[in-house]
Coordinates of C-alpha atoms and ligand atoms in Angstrom, one line a residue:
X1 CA -53.3 53.5 -49.2
X2 CA -50.4 52.1 -51.3
X3 CA -46.8 53.0 -50.8
X4 CA -43.9 52.1 -53.0
X5 CA -40.2 52.5 -52.4
X6 CA -37.5 52.6 -55.2
X7 CA -34.3 51.1 -53.8
X8 CA -34.2 48.0 -51.6
X9 CA -30.9 48.8 -49.8
X10 CA -29.9 49.2 -46.2
X11 CA -32.4 52.1 -45.8
X12 CA -35.3 51.3 -48.1
X13 CA -35.6 47.6 -47.1
X14 CA -35.8 47.9 -43.3
X15 CA -37.8 51.2 -43.4
X16 CA -40.5 49.8 -45.7
X17 CA -40.6 46.5 -43.7
X18 CA -41.3 48.5 -40.5
X19 CA -44.0 50.6 -42.2
X20 CA -45.7 47.4 -43.5
X21 CA -45.3 45.7 -40.1
X22 CA -46.9 48.6 -38.2
X23 CA -49.6 49.5 -40.8
X24 CA -51.3 46.3 -42.0
X25 CA -53.9 48.5 -43.8
X26 CA -51.2 49.9 -46.1
X27 CA -49.8 47.9 -49.0
X28 CA -46.0 48.4 -49.3
X29 CA -44.0 47.5 -52.4
X30 CA -40.3 47.8 -52.6
X31 CA -38.8 47.8 -56.1
X32 CA -35.1 47.5 -57.1
X33 CA -33.3 47.1 -60.4
X34 CA -31.0 44.5 -58.8
X35 CA -32.6 41.1 -59.4
X36 CA -30.3 39.2 -57.0
X37 CA -31.1 41.7 -54.2
X38 CA -34.9 41.3 -54.7
X39 CA -34.6 37.5 -54.8
X40 CA -32.7 37.7 -51.5
X41 CA -35.4 39.9 -49.9
X42 CA -37.9 37.2 -51.0
X43 CA -35.8 34.4 -49.5
X44 CA -34.8 33.3 -46.0
X45 CA -31.4 34.9 -46.4
X46 CA -32.1 38.6 -46.4
X47 CA -29.5 40.8 -48.2
X48 CA -29.1 43.0 -45.2
X49 CA -28.1 41.7 -41.8
X50 CA -29.8 43.7 -39.0
X51 CA -30.8 42.3 -35.6
X52 CA -34.6 41.8 -35.5
X53 CA -35.1 42.5 -39.2
X54 CA -36.0 38.9 -40.1
X55 CA -38.9 38.9 -37.8
X56 CA -40.3 42.2 -39.0
X57 CA -40.0 41.1 -42.7
X58 CA -41.6 37.7 -42.0
X59 CA -44.5 39.3 -40.2
X60 CA -45.6 41.3 -43.3
X61 CA -44.0 39.7 -46.4
X62 CA -46.6 38.3 -48.8
X63 CA -49.4 40.0 -46.8
X64 CA -48.9 43.7 -47.3
X65 CA -45.1 43.8 -48.0
X66 CA -43.8 42.9 -51.4
X67 CA -40.4 43.0 -53.0
X68 CA -40.2 43.3 -56.8
X69 CA -38.1 44.2 -59.8
X70 CA -41.3 45.6 -61.6
X71 CA -40.8 49.2 -60.7
X72 CA -43.3 50.4 -63.4
X73 CA -46.3 48.5 -61.7
X74 CA -45.1 49.6 -58.3
X75 CA -45.0 53.3 -59.3
X76 CA -48.3 53.2 -61.1
X77 CA -50.2 51.8 -58.2
X78 CA -48.7 53.9 -55.4
X79 CA -50.0 57.0 -53.7
X80 CA -46.7 57.7 -51.9
X81 CA -43.4 56.9 -53.5
X82 CA -40.2 56.8 -51.5
X83 CA -36.9 57.3 -53.3
X84 CA -34.2 55.4 -51.5
X85 CA -31.6 54.7 -54.2
X86 CA -27.9 55.3 -53.5
X87 CA -26.4 58.7 -53.8
X88 CA -22.6 57.9 -53.7
X89 CA -19.9 60.6 -54.0
X90 CA -19.2 61.3 -57.7
X91 CA -16.2 59.3 -59.0
X92 CA -16.0 61.0 -62.4
X93 CA -16.1 64.4 -64.1
X94 CA -16.6 67.8 -62.5
X95 CA -16.4 67.7 -58.7
X96 CA -15.4 64.1 -58.6
X97 CA -14.7 63.0 -55.0
X98 CA -16.8 65.9 -53.6
X99 CA -20.3 66.2 -55.0
X100 CA -23.0 63.6 -54.7
X101 CA -23.9 61.6 -57.8
X102 CA -27.6 62.2 -58.3
X103 CA -28.0 60.2 -61.5
X104 CA -30.0 57.4 -59.7
X105 CA -32.3 59.9 -58.0
X106 CA -33.0 61.7 -61.3
X107 CA -33.7 58.4 -63.1
X108 CA -36.3 57.6 -60.5
X109 CA -37.9 61.0 -61.0
X110 CA -38.1 60.3 -64.8
X111 CA -39.6 56.9 -64.2
X112 CA -42.2 58.3 -61.8
X113 CA -43.2 61.0 -64.2
X114 CA -43.5 58.6 -67.1
X115 CA -45.5 55.9 -65.3
X116 CA -47.9 57.9 -63.1
X117 CA -51.5 58.2 -64.1
X118 CA -52.6 60.0 -61.0
X119 CA -51.1 62.7 -58.7
X120 CA -48.6 61.4 -56.1
X121 CA -46.5 62.3 -53.1
X122 CA -42.8 61.7 -53.8
X123 CA -40.6 61.4 -50.7
X124 CA -36.8 61.9 -50.8
X125 CA -35.4 59.3 -48.4
X126 CA -31.9 59.2 -49.9
X127 CA -29.5 61.7 -48.5
X128 CA -29.1 64.4 -51.0
X129 CA -27.6 67.8 -51.3
X130 CA -29.7 70.6 -50.1
X131 CA -32.2 71.9 -52.8
X132 CA -32.4 68.6 -54.6
X133 CA -36.1 68.6 -54.1
X134 CA -36.3 71.5 -56.4
X135 CA -34.5 69.6 -59.2
X136 CA -36.7 66.6 -58.5
X137 CA -39.8 68.7 -58.8
X138 CA -38.6 70.2 -62.1
X139 CA -37.9 66.8 -63.6
X140 CA -41.3 65.4 -62.4
X141 CA -43.3 68.4 -63.6
X142 CA -41.6 68.7 -67.0
X143 CA -42.3 65.1 -67.8
X144 CA -45.6 64.3 -66.2
X145 CA -48.8 63.4 -68.0
X146 CA -51.5 66.0 -68.3
X147 CA -53.5 67.0 -65.1
X148 CA -51.1 65.2 -62.8
X149 CA -49.1 67.0 -60.1
X150 CA -46.5 65.9 -57.6
X151 CA -45.7 67.0 -54.1
X152 CA -42.1 66.4 -53.2
X153 CA -41.3 65.9 -49.5
X154 CA -38.0 65.4 -47.7
X155 CA -38.0 62.7 -45.1
X156 CA -34.4 61.9 -44.1
X157 CA -33.5 58.6 -42.5
X158 CA -31.7 58.8 -39.2
X159 CA -31.4 55.0 -38.5
X160 CA -28.0 53.6 -37.8
X161 CA -27.0 50.3 -39.1
X162 CA -26.9 47.5 -36.5
X163 CA -29.7 49.2 -34.6
X164 CA -32.0 49.9 -37.5
X165 CA -35.0 48.1 -36.2
X166 CA -34.8 49.8 -32.7
X167 CA -34.3 53.2 -34.4
X168 CA -37.3 52.7 -36.7
X169 CA -39.5 51.4 -33.9
X170 CA -38.7 54.2 -31.5
X171 CA -36.9 57.0 -33.3
X172 CA -35.7 60.2 -31.5
X173 CA -37.7 62.1 -34.2
X174 CA -39.2 61.9 -37.6
X175 CA -38.4 64.8 -39.9
X176 CA -40.7 65.8 -42.8
X177 CA -40.0 68.8 -44.9
X178 CA -42.4 70.1 -47.5
X179 CA -43.6 73.2 -49.4
X180 CA -45.4 75.8 -47.4
X181 CA -48.4 75.7 -49.7
X182 CA -51.8 74.2 -48.8
X183 CA -51.0 71.2 -51.0
X184 CA -47.5 70.9 -49.4
X185 CA -49.0 70.9 -45.9
X186 CA -51.6 68.4 -46.9
X187 CA -48.9 66.1 -48.3
X188 CA -46.9 66.5 -45.1
X189 CA -49.9 65.6 -43.0
X190 CA -50.6 62.5 -45.1
X191 CA -47.0 61.2 -44.6
X192 CA -47.1 62.2 -40.9
X193 CA -50.3 60.1 -40.4
X194 CA -48.4 57.0 -41.6
X195 CA -45.7 57.4 -39.0
X196 CA -48.2 58.5 -36.3
X197 CA -49.6 54.9 -36.4
X198 CA -46.7 54.0 -34.0
X199 CA -44.8 57.2 -33.3
X200 CA -46.0 59.9 -30.9
X201 CA -47.0 63.0 -32.7
X202 CA -44.7 65.3 -30.7
X203 CA -41.7 63.4 -32.3
X204 CA -42.9 64.1 -35.8
X205 CA -41.4 67.5 -36.9
X206 CA -42.7 69.4 -39.9
X207 CA -40.3 71.9 -41.5
X208 CA -39.7 73.5 -44.8
X209 CA -37.9 71.5 -47.5
X210 CA -34.5 73.0 -47.1
X211 CA -34.3 72.8 -43.4
X212 CA -35.2 69.1 -43.6
X213 CA -32.6 68.3 -46.2
X214 CA -29.9 70.3 -44.4
X215 CA -30.7 68.8 -41.0
X216 CA -29.7 65.4 -42.2
X217 CA -26.3 66.6 -43.4
X218 CA -25.8 68.6 -40.2
X219 CA -26.8 65.7 -37.9
X220 CA -24.3 63.4 -39.5
X221 CA -21.6 66.1 -39.6
X222 CA -22.0 66.7 -35.8
X223 CA -21.9 63.0 -35.0
X224 CA -18.7 62.5 -37.2
X225 CA -17.2 65.6 -35.6
X226 CA -17.5 64.1 -32.1
X227 CA -15.7 61.0 -33.2
X228 CA -12.9 63.0 -34.9
X229 CA -12.7 65.2 -31.8
X230 CA -12.2 62.2 -29.4
X231 CA -9.9 60.5 -31.9
X232 CA -7.7 63.6 -32.0
X233 CA -7.5 63.4 -28.2
X234 CA -6.7 59.7 -28.4
X235 CA -3.3 60.7 -29.9
X236 CA -2.7 63.1 -27.1
X237 CA -3.6 60.5 -24.5
X238 CA -1.1 58.1 -26.0
X239 CA 1.6 60.8 -25.8
X240 CA 0.8 61.8 -22.2
X241 CA -0.2 58.6 -20.5
X242 CA -3.9 59.6 -20.1
X243 CA -6.6 57.0 -21.0
X244 CA -9.0 58.2 -23.7
X245 CA -11.9 56.0 -22.4
X246 CA -11.5 57.6 -18.9
X247 CA -11.4 61.1 -20.5
X248 CA -14.4 60.3 -22.6
X249 CA -16.3 59.0 -19.6
X250 CA -15.4 62.1 -17.5
X251 CA -16.4 64.6 -20.1
X252 CA -19.5 62.7 -21.1
X253 CA -20.9 63.1 -17.6
X254 CA -21.3 66.8 -18.3
X255 CA -24.9 66.9 -19.4
X256 CA -24.1 69.6 -21.9
X257 CA -21.7 67.2 -23.6
X258 CA -23.4 63.8 -23.1
X259 CA -21.8 60.3 -23.2
X260 CA -22.7 59.1 -26.8
X261 CA -20.4 59.1 -29.8
X262 CA -17.3 59.6 -27.7
X263 CA -15.7 56.1 -28.3
X264 CA -12.2 56.5 -29.7
X265 CA -11.6 54.1 -32.6
X266 CA -9.5 53.3 -35.6
X267 CA -11.8 55.9 -37.4
X268 CA -15.4 56.1 -38.5
X269 CA -16.7 54.4 -41.6
X270 CA -20.1 53.7 -43.1
X271 CA -21.9 55.0 -46.2
X272 CA -23.0 58.3 -44.6
X273 CA -20.5 60.2 -42.5
X274 CA -17.8 60.9 -45.1
X275 CA -20.3 61.4 -47.9
X276 CA -22.4 63.8 -46.0
X277 CA -19.4 65.8 -44.8
X278 CA -18.2 66.0 -48.4
X279 CA -21.6 67.2 -49.3
X280 CA -21.6 69.9 -46.6
X281 CA -18.1 71.1 -47.6
X282 CA -19.2 71.2 -51.3
X283 CA -22.3 73.2 -50.3
X284 CA -20.3 75.7 -48.3
X285 CA -17.9 76.3 -51.1
X286 CA -20.7 76.7 -53.6
X287 CA -22.2 79.4 -51.4
X288 CA -18.9 81.2 -51.0
X289 CA -18.1 80.1 -47.4
X290 CA -14.5 78.7 -47.6
X291 CA -13.8 79.0 -43.9
X292 CA -16.9 77.0 -43.0
X293 CA -16.0 74.4 -45.7
X294 CA -12.5 74.1 -44.4
X295 CA -13.7 73.7 -40.8
X296 CA -15.8 70.6 -41.8
X297 CA -13.2 69.3 -44.2
X298 CA -10.9 68.9 -41.2
X299 CA -13.3 66.4 -39.6
X300 CA -12.6 64.1 -42.6
X301 CA -8.9 64.9 -42.5
X302 CA -8.7 63.8 -38.8
X303 CA -10.4 60.6 -39.7
X304 CA -8.0 59.8 -42.5
X305 CA -5.1 60.5 -40.2
X306 CA -6.5 58.2 -37.5
X307 CA -6.8 55.3 -39.9
X308 CA -3.3 55.9 -41.3
X309 CA -1.9 56.3 -37.8
X310 CA -3.3 52.9 -36.9
X311 CA -1.6 51.1 -39.8
X312 CA 1.6 53.0 -39.2
X313 CA 1.6 51.9 -35.6
X314 CA 1.3 48.3 -36.7
X315 CA 4.2 48.6 -39.2
X316 CA 6.5 50.5 -36.8
X317 CA 5.8 48.1 -33.9
X318 CA 6.6 45.1 -36.1
X319 CA 10.2 46.4 -36.4
X320 CA 9.4 48.6 -39.4
X321 CA 8.5 45.8 -41.7
X322 CA 5.4 43.7 -42.3
X323 CA 6.8 42.2 -45.6
X324 CA 5.7 38.6 -45.8
X325 CA 4.2 38.7 -42.2
X326 CA 0.8 37.4 -41.5
X327 CA -1.5 40.0 -39.9
X328 CA -4.9 38.7 -38.6
X329 CA -7.8 41.0 -38.9
X330 CA -10.7 40.5 -36.4
X331 CA -13.6 42.2 -38.1
X332 CA -14.1 43.9 -41.5
X333 CA -17.5 45.5 -41.3
X334 CA -17.5 49.3 -40.5
X335 CA -19.2 48.6 -37.1
X336 CA -20.6 45.6 -35.3
X337 CA -24.0 44.0 -36.1
X338 CA -23.9 44.8 -39.8
X339 CA -22.6 43.1 -42.9
X340 CA -22.0 46.5 -44.5
X341 CA -18.4 47.4 -45.3
X342 CA -18.8 50.7 -47.0
X343 CA -15.9 53.0 -46.1
X344 CA -14.9 50.5 -43.4
X345 CA -11.6 51.5 -41.7
X346 CA -10.5 47.9 -42.2
X347 CA -10.3 48.5 -45.9
X348 CA -7.9 51.4 -45.5
X349 CA -5.8 49.7 -42.9
X350 CA -5.8 46.6 -45.1
X351 CA -4.7 48.6 -48.1
X352 CA -1.8 50.2 -46.2
X353 CA -0.5 46.8 -45.0
X354 CA -0.9 45.2 -48.4
X355 CA 1.1 48.0 -49.9
X356 CA 3.8 47.1 -47.4
X357 CA 3.6 43.5 -48.7
X358 CA 1.9 42.0 -45.6
X359 CA -0.3 38.9 -45.8
X360 CA -3.8 39.4 -44.4
X361 CA -5.9 36.7 -42.7
X362 CA -9.4 38.1 -42.1
X363 CA -12.3 36.9 -40.1
X364 CA -15.6 38.7 -39.9
X365 CA -18.8 37.0 -38.6
X366 CA -21.1 38.5 -41.3
X367 CA -19.1 39.9 -44.2
X368 CA -18.8 37.6 -47.2
X369 CA -15.4 36.6 -48.7
X370 CA -16.5 38.1 -52.0
X371 CA -17.2 41.4 -50.5
X372 CA -13.8 41.6 -48.8
X373 CA -12.0 40.7 -52.0
X374 CA -14.0 43.3 -53.9
X375 CA -13.3 46.0 -51.3
X376 CA -9.5 45.3 -51.0
X377 CA -9.1 44.6 -54.7
X378 CA -10.5 48.0 -55.5
X379 CA -7.8 49.7 -53.4
X380 CA -4.6 47.9 -54.3
X381 CA -2.8 46.9 -57.5
X382 CA -1.3 43.7 -56.2
X383 CA -2.8 40.3 -57.0
X384 CA -4.7 39.4 -53.8
X385 CA -4.5 35.6 -54.5
X386 CA -1.6 34.7 -52.3
X387 CA -1.8 37.8 -50.0
X388 CA -5.3 37.3 -48.6
X389 CA -6.8 34.5 -46.6
X390 CA -10.3 34.6 -45.5
X391 CA -11.0 32.6 -42.4
X392 CA -14.2 31.2 -40.8
X393 CA -13.2 31.9 -37.2
X394 CA -10.8 34.1 -35.2
X395 CA -8.5 31.2 -34.2
X396 CA -7.8 30.1 -37.8
X397 CA -7.0 33.8 -38.7
X398 CA -4.6 34.1 -35.7
X399 CA -2.7 30.9 -36.4
X400 CA 0.9 31.7 -37.3
X401 CA 0.2 35.5 -37.3
X402 CA 2.7 38.1 -36.0
X403 CA -0.1 40.4 -35.0
X404 CA -3.8 40.6 -34.4
X405 CA -5.7 43.8 -35.4
X406 CA -9.2 44.3 -34.0
X407 CA -11.0 46.4 -36.6
X408 CA -14.7 45.9 -35.7
X409 CA -16.1 45.7 -32.2
X410 CA -18.1 42.4 -32.6
X411 CA -19.1 41.2 -29.1
X412 CA -17.7 37.7 -29.8
X413 CA -14.1 39.2 -29.9
X414 CA -14.4 40.1 -26.2
X415 CA -14.8 36.5 -25.1
X416 CA -12.2 34.8 -27.3
X417 CA -9.7 32.3 -25.7
X418 CA -6.7 34.7 -26.0
X419 CA -4.4 32.2 -24.4
X420 CA -5.1 29.8 -27.2
X421 CA -4.6 32.5 -29.7
X422 CA -1.3 33.6 -28.2
X423 CA 0.0 30.0 -28.2
X424 CA -0.7 29.7 -31.9
X425 CA 1.0 33.0 -32.9
X426 CA 4.5 34.0 -33.8
X427 CA 6.4 35.7 -31.0
X428 CA 6.6 38.4 -30.0
X429 CA 2.8 38.4 -30.5
X430 CA 1.1 41.8 -30.9
X431 CA -2.5 42.9 -30.5
X432 CA -3.6 46.2 -32.0
X433 CA -7.0 47.0 -30.6
X434 CA -8.6 49.5 -32.9
X435 CA -11.9 49.5 -30.9
X436 CA -10.7 49.2 -27.3
X437 CA -12.7 46.1 -26.5
X438 CA -10.1 43.6 -25.4
X439 CA -9.1 43.3 -21.7
X440 CA -5.7 44.9 -21.9
X441 CA -4.4 43.6 -18.5
X442 CA -5.5 40.0 -19.4
X443 CA -3.6 40.2 -22.7
X444 CA -0.5 41.7 -21.2
X445 CA -0.5 38.9 -18.5
X446 CA -0.7 36.3 -21.2
X447 CA 2.4 37.8 -22.8
X448 CA 1.0 39.9 -25.7
X449 CA 2.5 43.3 -26.7
X450 CA -0.7 45.4 -26.7
X451 CA -1.5 48.7 -28.4
X452 CA -5.0 50.1 -27.8
X453 CA -6.2 53.4 -29.3
X454 CA -5.7 56.3 -26.9
X455 CA -4.1 54.3 -24.1
Ligands
UDX501 C1 -29.3 54.9 -48.5 C2 -29.6 56.2 -49.2 O1 -30.2 56.0 -50.4 C3 -28.4 57.0 -49.2 O2 -28.6 58.2 -49.9 C4 -28.0 57.3 -47.8 O3 -27.0 58.2 -47.7 C5 -27.7 56.0 -47.2 O4 -28.7 55.1 -47.3 P1 -28.6 52.5 -48.9 O5 -30.0 52.0 -48.7 O6 -27.6 52.3 -47.8 O7 -28.6 54.1 -49.2 O8 -28.0 52.2 -50.3 P2 -27.9 50.8 -51.0 O9 -27.9 49.7 -50.0 O10 -26.8 50.9 -52.0 O11 -29.3 50.7 -51.7 C6 -29.7 51.4 -52.8 C7 -30.5 50.4 -53.7 O12 -31.0 51.2 -54.8 C8 -29.7 49.3 -54.3 O13 -30.3 48.1 -54.0 C9 -29.8 49.6 -55.8 O14 -29.8 48.4 -56.6 C10 -31.1 50.3 -55.9 N1 -31.2 51.2 -57.1 C11 -30.2 52.0 -57.5 C12 -32.3 51.1 -57.9 O15 -33.2 50.3 -57.6 N2 -32.4 51.9 -59.0 C13 -31.5 52.8 -59.4 O16 -31.6 53.5 -60.4 C14 -30.3 52.8 -58.6
UDX502 C1 -25.0 57.1 -39.2 C2 -25.9 57.9 -38.3 O1 -25.7 57.6 -36.9 C3 -27.3 57.7 -38.7 O2 -28.2 58.6 -37.9 C4 -27.5 58.1 -40.1 O3 -28.8 57.9 -40.5 C5 -26.6 57.2 -41.0 O4 -25.2 57.4 -40.5 P1 -24.3 54.5 -39.3 O5 -23.2 55.0 -40.3 O6 -25.1 53.4 -39.7 O7 -25.3 55.7 -38.9 O8 -23.6 54.1 -37.9 P2 -23.0 54.9 -36.7 O9 -23.4 54.2 -35.5 O10 -23.3 56.3 -36.7 O11 -21.4 54.7 -36.8 C6 -20.6 55.3 -37.9 C7 -19.2 55.0 -37.7 O12 -18.7 55.7 -36.5 C8 -18.8 53.5 -37.4 O13 -17.7 53.2 -38.1 C9 -18.6 53.5 -35.9 O14 -17.8 52.4 -35.6 C10 -18.0 54.8 -35.7 N1 -18.1 55.3 -34.3 C11 -19.3 55.5 -33.8 C12 -17.0 55.6 -33.5 O15 -15.8 55.3 -34.0 N2 -17.1 56.0 -32.3 C13 -18.3 56.3 -31.7 O16 -18.4 56.8 -30.6 C14 -19.5 56.1 -32.5

């Protein structure tokens, strides 16, 4: 069997590497239009940082795992084609800022139809609005060569960045949606048999196409909703003297609620939550359900408020002005153990502070300087040249700073020499802990003014 994947991003790359690693009998080819990205997948410096990914890639690369820019050859040879290209929120035209931009997915469908000489299974891996499979099928069938047919399956990815390898190795479930025809069922079985090589059959769920597509959106919406819920309570905790971590721990002990995804923070980021919530809102409006749309829209609203509340807290605490003051950012990625910055709260807090004429000194263990400049440059008009310093360690970032803002929960930030940091900062020295990871008592004893979310 031959598998190909279009799109070598955070999802396509690790997912295909795991399939190749677990199934030596299957040849897996990952194709991407981005030459630099493919070159990186073929080098020692992978384009995606994920704990454990290097080993998985190295175990299969060159044997049954290949990265290429030659999508035509990859499509032609494959029995199963995964579509894992980006589906960002539209930035132009009708429904900009709300609907998903499906142009890359459609281009893939056209490529597949044009270059296929035999029937194939096409798997939607990208998160897409419900009923996209139908459009995919229409494009595939309208453009296919004679005698060729396509089965479209939905197989959403539930991996989280930073734990992608664990999640792929031992997922809670694998969801496969397909048509309820004999051909559809056969295609679902074929894909299920690939996963069944290493995942127990009772975790592989077969549903109809629309249930599968919708489940992905709903899973992300529920997860995001928990974070917005606890973040809303963090504000109440600050007002009342309760401690949000203690509240989260107490409610999480209720087995009906459970302990996960109750960590108050500066706000959620990542490529999926906001996009999928917007998708869900759009869908509800489209189907004439404005109350449902507004319910889910508020989950995003609460997240925007939480990010803004954090930057406002910094500005207000620093005597209502950050103009010309150096603010050190510890962390820029949207969560620890990834180099991904998409929708990272650090970008929004950085934007707010730059608009107030602050100077930023940023340290993140994995995000490249170019990426930080790109992200912040896209948000503010000002010339970043003199406003932004990117540092190679936390101590350099803190030197001469008025405040330290912890934006990502990297483990190394727990064990810093905060006395050394304090000694090098302007006084009064502030810490704004957006992830509640620092030891508050230790910081207060050193002499810091400390703000931690929800405490
Ligand atoms: C994935 C899914 O595709 C997205 O829908 C989901 O919500 C999140 O995860 P991700 O892998 O994180 O996206 O995206 P990204 O890292 O941007 O990778 C997409 C890749 O597709 C890029 O490398 C891009 O170059 C490639 N691409 C895009 C193509 O190869 N062809 C195209 O036409 C467009
Ligand atoms: C998410 C989903 O978890 C995953 O199933 C889906 O496939 C893709 O989207 P991801 O965005 O990679 O994964 O990371 P996740 O761990 O869900 O974190 C998202 C954001 O929420 C991060 O910014 C994280 O810091 C934040 N978060 C998470 C909190 O603020 N509090 C929490 O309790 C959990």
